[in-house]
Amino acid sequence: MPAETLAELRDGLDLAADALAGERLSRQHVNEARAHLRFAQRRAAEIEKGMTQ
């Protein structure tokens, strides 16, 4: 797996964690975190699909 792919997954997870790290968590923060997690899930699924083909 290319290092850049791992970096993309790590970035998505880091951004999600950052969105949830504030003291005053709002619906916007939760939605932002959810979007970053979905991105990471999609990339992981693409990687998994590529590994099985």
mmCIF file of C-alpha atoms in Angstrom:
data_model
loop_
_atom_site.group_PDB
_atom_site.id
_atom_site.type_symbol
_atom_site.label_atom_id
_atom_site.label_comp_id
_atom_site.label_asym_id
_atom_site.label_seq_id
_atom_site.Cartn_x
_atom_site.Cartn_y
_atom_site.Cartn_z
ATOM 1 C CA MET A 1 0.000 0.000 0.000
ATOM 2 C CA PRO A 2 1.448 3.362 -0.968
ATOM 3 C CA ALA A 3 2.529 5.616 1.894
ATOM 4 C CA GLU A 4 0.389 8.433 0.479
ATOM 5 C CA THR A 5 -2.712 6.262 0.912
ATOM 6 C CA LEU A 6 -1.902 5.661 4.556
ATOM 7 C CA ALA A 7 -1.327 9.389 4.946
ATOM 8 C CA GLU A 8 -4.794 10.098 3.489
ATOM 9 C CA LEU A 9 -6.428 7.705 5.945
ATOM 10 C CA ARG A 10 -4.477 9.144 8.857
ATOM 11 C CA ASP A 11 -5.384 12.690 7.807
ATOM 12 C CA GLY A 12 -9.081 11.813 7.664
ATOM 13 C CA LEU A 13 -8.956 10.289 11.143
ATOM 14 C CA ASP A 14 -6.911 13.172 12.544
ATOM 15 C CA LEU A 15 -9.333 15.749 11.125
ATOM 16 C CA ALA A 16 -12.270 13.876 12.628
ATOM 17 C CA ALA A 17 -10.573 13.767 16.023
ATOM 18 C CA ASP A 18 -9.770 17.482 15.805
ATOM 19 C CA ALA A 19 -13.392 18.297 15.010
ATOM 20 C CA LEU A 20 -14.484 16.485 18.181
ATOM 21 C CA ALA A 21 -11.728 17.827 20.441
ATOM 22 C CA GLY A 22 -13.228 21.169 21.380
ATOM 23 C CA GLU A 23 -14.816 21.896 24.731
ATOM 24 C CA ARG A 24 -18.049 23.140 23.176
ATOM 25 C CA LEU A 25 -19.090 20.436 20.776
ATOM 26 C CA SER A 26 -21.751 21.497 18.315
ATOM 27 C CA ARG A 27 -23.796 19.711 15.688
ATOM 28 C CA GLN A 28 -21.503 21.279 13.081
ATOM 29 C CA HIS A 29 -18.455 19.683 14.717
ATOM 30 C CA VAL A 30 -20.152 16.279 14.776
ATOM 31 C CA ASN A 31 -21.157 16.613 11.119
ATOM 32 C CA GLU A 32 -17.627 17.631 10.170
ATOM 33 C CA ALA A 33 -16.158 14.658 12.033
ATOM 34 C CA ARG A 34 -18.684 12.339 10.403
ATOM 35 C CA ALA A 35 -17.676 13.589 6.943
ATOM 36 C CA HIS A 36 -13.984 12.972 7.658
ATOM 37 C CA LEU A 37 -14.729 9.476 8.968
ATOM 38 C CA ARG A 38 -16.809 8.658 5.899
ATOM 39 C CA PHE A 39 -13.924 9.787 3.696
ATOM 40 C CA ALA A 40 -11.569 7.463 5.570
ATOM 41 C CA GLN A 41 -14.080 4.611 5.270
ATOM 42 C CA ARG A 42 -14.402 5.116 1.511
ATOM 43 C CA ARG A 43 -10.621 5.156 1.047
ATOM 44 C CA ALA A 44 -10.257 2.023 3.178
ATOM 45 C CA ALA A 45 -12.944 0.279 1.092
ATOM 46 C CA GLU A 46 -11.153 1.285 -2.120
ATOM 47 C CA ILE A 47 -7.889 -0.093 -0.766
ATOM 48 C CA GLU A 48 -9.548 -3.312 0.345
ATOM 49 C CA LYS A 49 -11.239 -3.731 -3.031
ATOM 50 C CA GLY A 50 -7.915 -3.174 -4.813
ATOM 51 C CA MET A 51 -6.173 -5.763 -2.639
ATOM 52 C CA THR A 52 -8.716 -8.473 -3.459
ATOM 53 C CA GLN A 53 -8.643 -8.001 -7.207
#
